[in-house]
Structure formats: C-alpha cells, structure tokens
Amino acid sequence: MSREDLRQRAESASAEGLSADKTSAAPRPAQLDATALTRAGIAGWAARLGPPGPEAPRSRRLAHLGGLAAIAALVLYLTWRVLFTMPSGEWNLTIAWILVTFEALPLAGLILKAWSVWNIDSHPPAPVTEAPNGMRVAVLIPTYNEPIEVLTPTVAAACELAPDHETWVLDDGDRPWVEEMCAAYGARYVRRDVHDHAKAGNMNHALGLMAAEKAAGGPGIDIIAVLDCDHVPLPTFLTATLGWFEDPEIALIQGPQSFYNGGAFDDDGITGEQGTFFNVLMASRNVPGAGPFWCGSTSLLRMSALEEVGGVATETITEDMHTTLKLIRRGWRTVYHHQTLAVGLAPATPDQYLLQRRRWGMGAMQILVHEKLWAAKGWMSWRNYHEYLNGTLWWLEGIATLVAFLIPVLIMLSGAQTSTAGPLLFTGVFLVMFTVRLWGSKQLMRNEIHWPTAFALRIFRVPVGLACLWWLMSRNVLEFQVTPKGAADSRLRGRTPRILIVMVVLITAVILYAAAGLAGLVPWRTTPGSTVASGAWLVLAGAVLVLGTRRIRAAEFATSRRNAHRIEVTAPVEAEGVCGELLDISVGGAAVRFPHGTLPASGLVTLRLPEAAPVQLQVIRTTEQQDGSQTASLRAADDDWAAYRALSLWIFHTPAGALPEFPPGVPAAASLRGR
C-alpha cells in the first residue's frame, strides 16, 4: 500500500466522520494498519494517532485462533513425544523425560498469555476542550544532561498543548541555557540545590514546591502530566486523556511510549520491541481488577493520590512501578489510554539498550524484595497479583534462557537415547510444531512481533538476568543510571557481552562434534534420532545467538556523532523568493535543494516550510549537483530559540496540509524514508 493509497483511505474515513477531531490542532487520522504504514515509509505508531476503541473483529478472531493454534501445536507435539517416542531402559527413559519436561515448560506460560491478552478493547472517555471540574494541570519534564536537540522539542511542544496548563522543566543539570530556553517558550524553570534520588527526587522537589505554593494561598495543581525529556507530546496528549479524571477513583493514566528514531537498536521494523508491551500487554489490562503500572513518561497522575502515598517512591531505582504499587495498595485505580500521545527516542545502540534494560531489571528485583510481592495477594486482585509478580520475575528469564541452552547440551553429551523416532520424522514433526507456534504466537500478539529481531534481542536477557540474580544474592546499593541521549565522540560498534561469546563457542562446538559423530568421523554414543531431538533445540539456540551477536556488532547501531535525529521527508520550501525542495529535517536544521545560485555559501537565509512561518537558518555548506541544482545544509544558531521552536513544531505538530502524501494528522516525525 503506497502513501497515496493510505492518504486516500484516511480522507475517505474522514468524510464519513471518522477522522475529525475538533479538540486538536490537526484532523484526527483514520485507524490504519501499522504494517501497511511501515511498508509505505511511515512509522507504525501513526496507526494509533486516533482515539482508541474496540479491537477490529478480524484482528480479534485471528488472535484467538493463533493462541489456540499455538497451544494445540505444543500439546499435540508433547503427546506424540510421550506416546510414540519414549525409549526403553531406566537411564534413557529418565533423560528422555527431562528433555520432554524441558520442551513442555512453555505450555503454562502460553496458556496464561492467551488468557491475559484475549481482550484488548479500549473504552476511553470523549476528548475534552478543558480540564474537568476546573482542575489545574502542570506538565513536568525532568531533565539532567540532555543536549539542546533532545530537550528543546519536548519543551516547545509541551508549551503549545491545549487546554490551558503550566509547563515545568525540572533541570537537575543546573544549565543556564535551559533556563534561557524556558523563558523564551513560556515554561517554568525549576532547579534544586540537593540532587538526591535522581528522577524521583527531582519530581518530589517539584511536588513540594506545588504543595508549598498551595499552602501559601496559590491555586494549586490537581493533575500532573509527566514526559521524559526526549518524549515530544503530540497535540492530543492532554485533550484525549484528561477526561479520565472525571472518575474520582482513578489516580494514573498511562499512554503508550512510541519512538520516532526509526532504526534504533530495538527497532523491529513495525512498532519497535516495546510494541508488544504497549500495544498488547498493557492494552489487555483495561479490565476489572487490573490496570497498567506507571511507565515514567507519557502519563498523567492525580496530585491528591500522589500526596496520599508520600510522593514518588524513592526506595528503588524503578520509581514509576513502585509508586504504582503504593497507589494500588491504597485502593486507587490505574487505566491505560491506548493512543499515540507522544514520541520519544529509543536506545540507539546496544550499550544504551543493555544499560536501560539492566536498570529496569534490577529495579524490578528491588521492588520484588521491598514489597514482598510473593505475599501481596492480601491487597491485590488476582489479575494484578499475577501481572506484577510475573512482571518482576520475568527479568530473571535470562537465567531460564541460559539453562534452556545448557540442558540440550548436557543431554546430548550424556549419550542417552531420548527419542525412538527417526531423524527425518522427528525433524518434520518438530518443524511443523515450531512453525505453528511462531505463527500462532504472532497472531496472538496482534502481529506486533518480528521474530528475527525478537530472537536477536532475546540474548540480552542472559546478561540482564545474571545481573538481577547477582543483585538478589549481594543486595548491593544501586544507583540510577540515565540512558545516554545525543552524540558520542566517535562511531563505536557495540560490545558483545562475554557470556554470549562463551555460549556461542560452546554450542557451536557441541553441534559440530555431534555432526561429526553422525558422519562417523568421531566417536558418538547416541542414535541419530536422539541427536536430532536435542540438536534441534541447540541449532535454534545457536541461530538466536548468531542473530543477536551480529546485531550487536552491526555498523548501523554504532554510536553517532549527531545530537539530532534526522528525518527524511520531501516537501516544497521557499527561500529568497525561490521555490526549492526539503530533503531532510531535524530539530537543529535542514537539508534543502534549490536552483543553482539561490543560496549563499554562508550566512543567514530565511526558509519557509509548508504551512508555516519563515525561519532563519545558517548556511553551513552548499554543494553544486550535476543536474545544475544546489543542495545546502542549514542549521539553527545555538541561541536561536525561535528557530528551534519552529523546526520542532513543524516536525511534531505538523500543520494540516503540509505533507499531502501523508494521511491527515500524521506528523513529519513519522517518516521512515531512508530507513
């Protein structure tokens, strides 16, 4: 499906009244398919720019069919293994049962997953034009050391949001330029003298200021909206979500976290690795007795609820999830708003990804121990008890993955006969079962999984799981580590964790030795059928390890010298009264093409983007092309806050009609050209 097809489809839906949104700056786009969008060069998160609602009937049917098919495939395979392939002899039978038990372990998790994500319908309130019941709203943006190109668009877009609100920039880096930017955009600059408890302490300092100002006779703040400094809010961020607070029992509204830097390390080509989490797992929690946990950004919280639990939790480094548990303990509800409300920056490199996941994992271990989640059923519903206990223990999955790699190795080396089936029959049955499981699981996860990427990223759970296990044994003091954003000094490829290298060498050696044994080149004590029974899992494990290590070392995931993410998008522009073409744009500048001689070799030029006011940019360099045209790199001056604001809003709050080839309401930030 082309961009023109998508645009016509969205316009058709708009004519039927499906894409008009009078509460936002741009028309609301029709719901589109994420996969079709990505094929047309538009980010999958654009499919959810419109308000959430019930799941499409076809998607629901395929999800239910896929879940049942995956379960049935595994059950039938295990039945065949037990009834028709078990060997005789006490030693062989014992080892065979160990292998079958290993193969059966995913069954309980698969059944539980199918049950929990059976329904992902959403029933949100209508959008609002003002905060309900006269509530006062403040948008909080905690920041520490991020560059201008990361922080500026978030602050500029937050200040433009409707309805009326305050924007607070909480600067733990004490940077003069941040204070200057806030003054230019109309945001409130907040700093503190004592920088304790990282982000949680930064937010609690702001909450303390709000409480003090209210006690002094000020109007006070009733709702805070929280954005990580790299998460740029879209026009609907507040208008689509504030209506939830009509319900006095709701303390937290959590939205999905979407990312505009296509090609990041965890990008799976559709909605990113976290697409499964935010578009399926979190969406499935909008049922009685459940609810999402606070994910730190793209969220809104009721001040009275936060005050009741003593503010943002500081006992662990995962302050968002921990705060949610305190809210649930006091009887507050949380809800999930399944709509793209902001877009941020995903970890671009393997090292950033591992740092972030390790922090999340060890923070989950802290919560598990601090809140004694294994004994929390007394104050949690069954659904929440399952979600939170399994959600924290999930970070130990890397240990299970390591064991899962080692069990087939040990079984093969034992020399035991584990299957009486011939190698061709076993291989055929195994491949049918595994293929159906992959297809069914993908349907159950609403096609939010790209298996090659999912397998490649799975190996990171091993070092993360080991780090979590080490913390449980050592209970070392943990410090909050900020995931780096912005440029690096040089382009460096990712470093493969040593444990993964050891696993690659071990599994490769065992597979090669077994293959040599089957060929009669070395002594081998077991049958071809038994070798294949264990070898199938080892080959799969080896493929996962190879995919992961190749991804870690890939050049496209090396560190970048650029602070700003460039977005390739074509649009007509004008400079010096001459029409030209936009080639790419970022928060800090743009690349353009004009007829020869239009632009000077240096100095300032006035550029007019489609449907926007002119902006002054510096000419960095110009290049003459063979076709007689001239390309130029333009950049905003470091202290030109008006230019940064204009570029930011055009990218993320793109004016209606500026990009005719895009479906209505889709911003320029959604472009995936060049990815």
Coordinates of N, CA, C and O in Angstrom, one line a residue, residues 63-186:
A63 N -6.3 -13.4 16.5 CA -5.6 -13.5 17.8 C -6.1 -14.7 18.5 O -5.2 -15.5 19.1
H64 N -7.4 -14.9 18.6 CA -7.9 -16.1 19.3 C -7.5 -17.4 18.6 O -7.1 -18.4 19.3
L65 N -7.6 -17.4 17.3 CA -7.2 -18.6 16.5 C -5.8 -18.9 16.7 O -5.4 -20.1 16.9
G66 N -4.9 -17.9 16.7 CA -3.5 -18.0 16.8 C -3.1 -18.6 18.2 O -2.3 -19.5 18.3
G67 N -3.7 -18.0 19.2 CA -3.4 -18.5 20.6 C -3.8 -20.0 20.7 O -3.0 -20.8 21.3
L68 N -5.0 -20.3 20.3 CA -5.4 -21.7 20.4 C -4.5 -22.7 19.6 O -4.2 -23.8 20.0
A69 N -4.2 -22.2 18.4 CA -3.3 -23.0 17.5 C -1.9 -23.2 18.1 O -1.4 -24.3 18.0
A70 N -1.4 -22.2 18.7 CA 0.0 -22.4 19.3 C -0.1 -23.3 20.5 O 0.8 -24.2 20.6
I71 N -1.1 -23.2 21.3 CA -1.3 -24.2 22.4 C -1.5 -25.6 21.9 O -0.9 -26.6 22.4
A72 N -2.4 -25.7 20.9 CA -2.7 -27.1 20.4 C -1.5 -27.7 19.8 O -1.2 -28.9 19.9
A73 N -0.7 -26.9 19.0 CA 0.5 -27.5 18.4 C 1.5 -28.0 19.4 O 2.1 -29.1 19.3
L74 N 1.7 -27.3 20.5 CA 2.6 -27.8 21.6 C 2.0 -29.0 22.3 O 2.8 -30.0 22.6
V75 N 0.7 -29.0 22.6 CA 0.1 -30.1 23.2 C 0.2 -31.4 22.4 O 0.6 -32.5 22.9
L76 N -0.1 -31.3 21.1 CA 0.0 -32.4 20.2 C 1.4 -32.9 20.1 O 1.7 -34.1 20.0
Y77 N 2.4 -32.0 20.0 CA 3.8 -32.4 19.9 C 4.2 -33.2 21.2 O 4.8 -34.3 21.1
L78 N 3.8 -32.7 22.3 CA 4.2 -33.3 23.6 C 3.5 -34.7 23.7 O 4.1 -35.7 24.2
T79 N 2.2 -34.8 23.2 CA 1.5 -36.0 23.2 C 2.2 -37.1 22.4 O 2.4 -38.2 22.8
W80 N 2.6 -36.6 21.2 CA 3.4 -37.5 20.3 C 4.7 -38.0 20.9 O 5.1 -39.2 20.9
R81 N 5.4 -37.0 21.6 CA 6.7 -37.4 22.2 C 6.5 -38.4 23.3 O 7.2 -39.4 23.4
V82 N 5.4 -38.3 24.1 CA 5.2 -39.2 25.3 C 4.7 -40.5 24.8 O 5.2 -41.6 25.3
L83 N 3.8 -40.6 23.8 CA 3.2 -41.8 23.5 C 4.0 -42.6 22.4 O 3.9 -43.9 22.4
F84 N 4.8 -42.0 21.6 CA 5.4 -42.7 20.5 C 6.9 -42.6 20.4 O 7.4 -43.2 19.5
T85 N 7.5 -41.8 21.2 CA 9.0 -41.6 21.0 C 9.8 -41.9 22.2 O 11.1 -41.8 22.2
M86 N 9.2 -42.3 23.4 CA 10.0 -42.5 24.6 C 10.7 -43.8 24.5 O 10.2 -44.9 24.1
P87 N 12.0 -43.8 24.9 CA 12.8 -45.0 24.8 C 12.6 -46.0 26.0 O 12.0 -45.6 26.9
S88 N 13.2 -47.2 25.9 CA 13.2 -48.1 27.0 C 14.5 -48.0 27.8 O 15.4 -47.4 27.3
G89 N 14.5 -48.6 28.9 CA 15.7 -48.5 29.8 C 15.6 -47.4 30.8 O 15.2 -46.3 30.4
E90 N 16.0 -47.7 32.0 CA 15.8 -46.7 33.1 C 16.6 -45.4 32.8 O 16.1 -44.3 32.9
W91 N 17.9 -45.6 32.4 CA 18.7 -44.4 32.2 C 18.2 -43.5 31.0 O 18.0 -42.3 31.1
N92 N 17.9 -44.2 29.9 CA 17.5 -43.5 28.7 C 16.1 -42.8 29.0 O 15.9 -41.7 28.6
L93 N 15.2 -43.5 29.6 CA 13.9 -43.0 29.9 C 13.9 -41.8 30.8 O 13.2 -40.8 30.6
T94 N 14.8 -41.9 31.8 CA 14.9 -40.7 32.8 C 15.4 -39.5 32.0 O 14.8 -38.4 32.2
I95 N 16.4 -39.6 31.2 CA 17.0 -38.5 30.4 C 15.9 -38.0 29.4 O 15.8 -36.8 29.2
A96 N 15.2 -38.9 28.8 CA 14.2 -38.5 27.8 C 13.1 -37.7 28.5 O 12.6 -36.7 28.0
W97 N 12.7 -38.1 29.7 CA 11.7 -37.3 30.5 C 12.2 -35.9 30.8 O 11.4 -35.0 30.8
I98 N 13.4 -35.8 31.1 CA 14.0 -34.5 31.4 C 13.9 -33.6 30.2 O 13.5 -32.4 30.3
L99 N 14.2 -34.2 29.0 CA 14.1 -33.4 27.8 C 12.6 -33.0 27.5 O 12.3 -31.9 27.1
V100 N 11.7 -33.9 27.6 CA 10.3 -33.7 27.4 C 9.8 -32.6 28.4 O 9.0 -31.7 28.0
T101 N 10.2 -32.7 29.6 CA 9.8 -31.7 30.6 C 10.3 -30.3 30.2 O 9.5 -29.3 30.3
F102 N 11.5 -30.3 29.7 CA 12.1 -29.0 29.2 C 11.2 -28.5 28.1 O 10.9 -27.3 28.0
E103 N 10.8 -29.4 27.2 CA 10.0 -29.0 26.0 C 8.6 -28.5 26.4 O 8.0 -27.7 25.7
A104 N 8.1 -29.0 27.5 CA 6.8 -28.7 28.0 C 6.7 -27.4 28.8 O 5.6 -26.9 29.0
L105 N 7.9 -26.9 29.2 CA 7.9 -25.7 30.1 C 7.1 -24.5 29.5 O 6.4 -23.8 30.3
P106 N 7.2 -24.2 28.2 CA 6.5 -23.0 27.7 C 5.0 -23.2 27.7 O 4.3 -22.1 27.5
L107 N 4.4 -24.4 27.9 CA 3.0 -24.5 27.8 C 2.2 -23.7 28.8 O 1.2 -23.0 28.4
A108 N 2.6 -23.7 30.0 CA 1.8 -23.0 31.0 C 1.9 -21.5 30.7 O 0.8 -20.8 30.8
G109 N 3.0 -21.0 30.4 CA 3.1 -19.6 30.0 C 2.3 -19.2 28.8 O 1.7 -18.1 28.7
L110 N 2.3 -20.1 27.8 CA 1.5 -19.8 26.6 C 0.0 -19.8 26.9 O -0.7 -18.9 26.4
I111 N -0.5 -20.7 27.8 CA -1.9 -20.6 28.2 C -2.2 -19.4 28.9 O -3.2 -18.7 28.7
L112 N -1.3 -19.0 29.9 CA -1.5 -17.8 30.7 C -1.5 -16.6 29.8 O -2.3 -15.6 30.0
K113 N -0.6 -16.5 28.8 CA -0.5 -15.4 27.9 C -1.8 -15.3 27.1 O -2.3 -14.1 26.9
A114 N -2.3 -16.4 26.6 CA -3.5 -16.3 25.8 C -4.7 -15.8 26.6 O -5.5 -15.0 26.1
W115 N -4.8 -16.3 27.8 CA -5.9 -15.8 28.7 C -5.8 -14.3 29.0 O -6.8 -13.6 28.9
S116 N -4.6 -13.8 29.2 CA -4.4 -12.4 29.7 C -4.6 -11.5 28.5 O -5.0 -10.3 28.7
V117 N -4.3 -11.8 27.3 CA -4.4 -10.9 26.2 C -5.6 -11.2 25.3 O -5.6 -10.7 24.1
W118 N -6.5 -12.0 25.8 CA -7.7 -12.4 25.0 C -8.5 -11.2 24.5 O -9.0 -11.1 23.4
N119 N -8.5 -10.1 25.4 CA -9.3 -8.9 25.1 C -8.4 -7.7 25.3 O -7.8 -7.5 26.3
I120 N -8.3 -6.9 24.2 CA -7.5 -5.6 24.3 C -8.4 -4.4 23.9 O -7.8 -3.4 23.5
D121 N -9.7 -4.5 24.1 CA -10.6 -3.4 23.8 C -10.3 -2.2 24.7 O -9.8 -2.4 25.8
S122 N -10.5 -1.0 24.1 CA -10.4 0.2 24.9 C -11.7 0.9 24.9 O -12.4 0.9 23.8
H123 N -12.1 1.6 26.0 CA -13.3 2.4 26.1 C -13.0 3.7 26.8 O -13.4 3.9 27.9
P124 N -12.3 4.6 26.1 CA -11.9 5.9 26.7 C -13.0 6.9 26.8 O -14.0 6.8 26.1
P125 N -12.9 7.9 27.6 CA -13.8 9.0 27.6 C -13.7 9.8 26.3 O -12.7 9.7 25.6
A126 N -14.6 10.7 26.1 CA -14.6 11.6 25.0 C -13.5 12.6 25.2 O -13.2 13.0 26.3
P127 N -12.8 13.1 24.1 CA -11.8 14.2 24.3 C -12.5 15.4 24.9 O -13.7 15.7 24.8
V128 N -11.7 16.2 25.5 CA -12.2 17.4 26.2 C -11.5 18.7 25.7 O -10.4 18.6 25.0
T129 N -12.1 19.8 25.9 CA -11.5 21.1 25.5 C -11.0 21.8 26.7 O -10.3 22.8 26.5
E130 N -11.3 21.3 27.9 CA -10.7 21.9 29.1 C -10.7 20.9 30.2 O -11.4 19.8 30.1
A131 N -9.8 21.1 31.2 CA -9.7 20.1 32.2 C -11.0 19.9 33.0 O -11.7 20.9 33.2
P132 N -11.4 18.7 33.3 CA -12.7 18.5 34.0 C -12.7 19.1 35.4 O -11.7 19.2 36.1
N133 N -13.9 19.6 35.8 CA -14.1 20.1 37.1 C -13.1 21.3 37.5 O -12.8 21.4 38.7
G134 N -12.7 22.0 36.5 CA -11.8 23.1 36.8 C -10.4 22.8 37.3 O -9.7 23.6 37.9
M135 N -10.0 21.5 37.1 CA -8.7 21.1 37.6 C -7.6 21.8 36.9 O -7.7 22.1 35.7
R136 N -6.5 22.1 37.7 CA -5.4 22.8 37.1 C -4.3 21.7 36.8 O -4.1 20.8 37.6
V137 N -3.7 21.9 35.7 CA -2.8 20.9 35.1 C -1.4 21.5 35.0 O -1.2 22.6 34.5
A138 N -0.4 20.7 35.3 CA 1.0 21.0 35.0 C 1.7 19.9 34.3 O 1.6 18.7 34.7
V139 N 2.5 20.2 33.3 CA 3.3 19.2 32.6 C 4.7 19.3 33.1 O 5.3 20.3 33.1
L140 N 5.2 18.1 33.7 CA 6.5 18.1 34.3 C 7.5 17.4 33.3 O 7.2 16.3 32.8
I141 N 8.6 18.0 33.1 CA 9.7 17.5 32.2 C 11.0 17.4 32.9 O 11.7 18.4 33.0
P142 N 11.3 16.2 33.6 CA 12.6 16.1 34.3 C 13.7 16.0 33.3 O 13.6 15.3 32.2
T143 N 14.8 16.6 33.5 CA 16.0 16.6 32.6 C 17.3 16.6 33.4 O 17.3 17.1 34.6
Y144 N 18.3 16.1 32.8 CA 19.6 16.1 33.6 C 20.8 16.6 32.7 O 21.3 17.7 32.9
N145 N 21.1 15.9 31.6 CA 22.3 16.3 30.8 C 22.1 16.2 29.3 O 23.0 16.1 28.6
E146 N 20.8 16.2 28.9 CA 20.5 16.0 27.5 C 20.8 17.3 26.7 O 20.7 18.4 27.2
P147 N 21.2 17.1 25.4 CA 21.5 18.2 24.6 C 20.3 19.0 24.1 O 19.2 18.6 24.3
I148 N 20.6 20.2 23.6 CA 19.5 21.1 23.1 C 18.6 20.4 22.2 O 17.4 20.5 22.3
E149 N 19.1 19.6 21.2 CA 18.3 19.0 20.2 C 17.3 17.9 20.8 O 16.3 17.6 20.1
V150 N 17.6 17.4 21.9 CA 16.8 16.4 22.6 C 15.7 17.1 23.4 O 14.5 16.7 23.4
L151 N 16.1 18.1 24.2 CA 15.1 18.7 25.2 C 14.2 19.7 24.5 O 13.1 19.8 24.9
T152 N 14.8 20.5 23.6 CA 14.0 21.6 23.0 C 12.7 21.2 22.4 O 11.7 21.9 22.7
P153 N 12.6 20.2 21.6 CA 11.3 19.9 21.0 C 10.2 19.5 22.0 O 9.0 19.8 21.9
T154 N 10.7 18.8 23.1 CA 9.7 18.4 24.1 C 9.1 19.6 24.8 O 7.9 19.7 25.1
V155 N 10.0 20.6 25.2 CA 9.5 21.8 25.9 C 8.7 22.6 25.0 O 7.6 23.1 25.4
A156 N 9.1 22.8 23.7 CA 8.3 23.7 22.8 C 7.0 23.1 22.5 O 6.0 23.8 22.6
A157 N 6.9 21.8 22.3 CA 5.6 21.1 22.1 C 4.7 21.1 23.3 O 3.5 21.3 23.2
A158 N 5.3 20.9 24.5 CA 4.5 20.9 25.7 C 3.9 22.2 25.9 O 2.7 22.3 26.4
C159 N 4.6 23.3 25.7 CA 4.0 24.7 25.9 C 2.9 25.0 25.0 O 2.0 25.8 25.3
E160 N 2.8 24.3 23.8 CA 1.8 24.5 22.8 C 0.5 23.7 23.1 O -0.5 23.9 22.3
L161 N 0.5 22.8 24.0 CA -0.6 21.9 24.2 C -1.9 22.7 24.7 O -1.8 23.7 25.4
A162 N -3.0 22.1 24.3 CA -4.3 22.5 24.9 C -4.8 21.4 25.8 O -4.4 20.3 25.6
P163 N -5.6 21.8 26.8 CA -6.0 23.1 27.2 C -5.0 23.8 28.0 O -3.8 23.4 28.1
D164 N -5.4 24.9 28.6 CA -4.5 25.7 29.4 C -3.8 24.9 30.5 O -4.5 24.1 31.2
H165 N -2.6 25.1 30.7 CA -1.8 24.3 31.7 C -0.5 25.1 31.9 O -0.2 26.1 31.3
E166 N 0.3 24.6 32.9 CA 1.6 25.1 33.1 C 2.6 24.0 32.6 O 2.3 22.8 32.7
T167 N 3.8 24.4 32.2 CA 4.9 23.5 31.8 C 6.1 23.8 32.7 O 6.6 24.9 32.7
W168 N 6.5 22.8 33.5 CA 7.6 22.9 34.4 C 8.8 22.0 33.8 O 8.6 20.8 33.6
V169 N 9.9 22.7 33.7 CA 11.1 22.0 33.3 C 12.0 21.8 34.5 O 12.5 22.8 35.1
L170 N 12.2 20.5 34.9 CA 12.9 20.2 36.2 C 14.4 19.9 35.8 O 14.7 18.8 35.5
D171 N 15.2 20.9 35.9 CA 16.6 20.7 35.5 C 17.5 20.3 36.6 O 17.9 21.1 37.4
D172 N 17.9 19.0 36.6 CA 18.9 18.6 37.6 C 20.3 18.8 37.1 O 21.3 18.4 37.8
G173 N 20.5 19.4 36.0 CA 21.8 19.7 35.5 C 22.3 21.1 35.7 O 23.4 21.5 35.4
D174 N 21.4 22.0 36.2 CA 21.7 23.4 36.5 C 22.3 24.1 35.4 O 23.3 24.8 35.5
R175 N 21.7 24.0 34.2 CA 22.3 24.6 33.0 C 21.6 25.9 32.6 O 20.4 26.0 32.5
P176 N 22.4 27.0 32.5 CA 21.9 28.3 32.2 C 21.1 28.3 30.8 O 20.1 29.0 30.7
W177 N 21.5 27.5 29.8 CA 20.8 27.6 28.6 C 19.4 27.0 28.7 O 18.5 27.4 28.0
V178 N 19.2 26.1 29.6 CA 17.8 25.5 29.8 C 16.9 26.6 30.4 O 15.8 26.7 30.0
E179 N 17.4 27.4 31.4 CA 16.7 28.4 31.9 C 16.3 29.5 30.9 O 15.2 30.0 30.8
E180 N 17.3 29.8 30.0 CA 17.0 30.7 28.9 C 16.0 30.2 28.0 O 15.1 31.0 27.5
M181 N 16.0 29.0 27.6 CA 15.1 28.4 26.7 C 13.7 28.4 27.3 O 12.7 28.8 26.7
C182 N 13.6 28.1 28.6 CA 12.3 28.1 29.3 C 11.6 29.5 29.3 O 10.4 29.7 29.0
A183 N 12.5 30.5 29.5 CA 12.0 31.9 29.4 C 11.5 32.2 28.0 O 10.4 32.9 27.9
A184 N 12.1 31.7 27.0 CA 11.7 32.0 25.6 C 10.4 31.3 25.3 O 9.6 31.9 24.5
Y185 N 10.2 30.1 25.8 CA 9.0 29.4 25.4 C 7.8 29.5 26.4 O 6.7 29.0 26.1
G186 N 8.0 30.2 27.5 CA 7.0 30.3 28.5 C 6.8 29.2 29.5 O 5.8 29.0 30.1

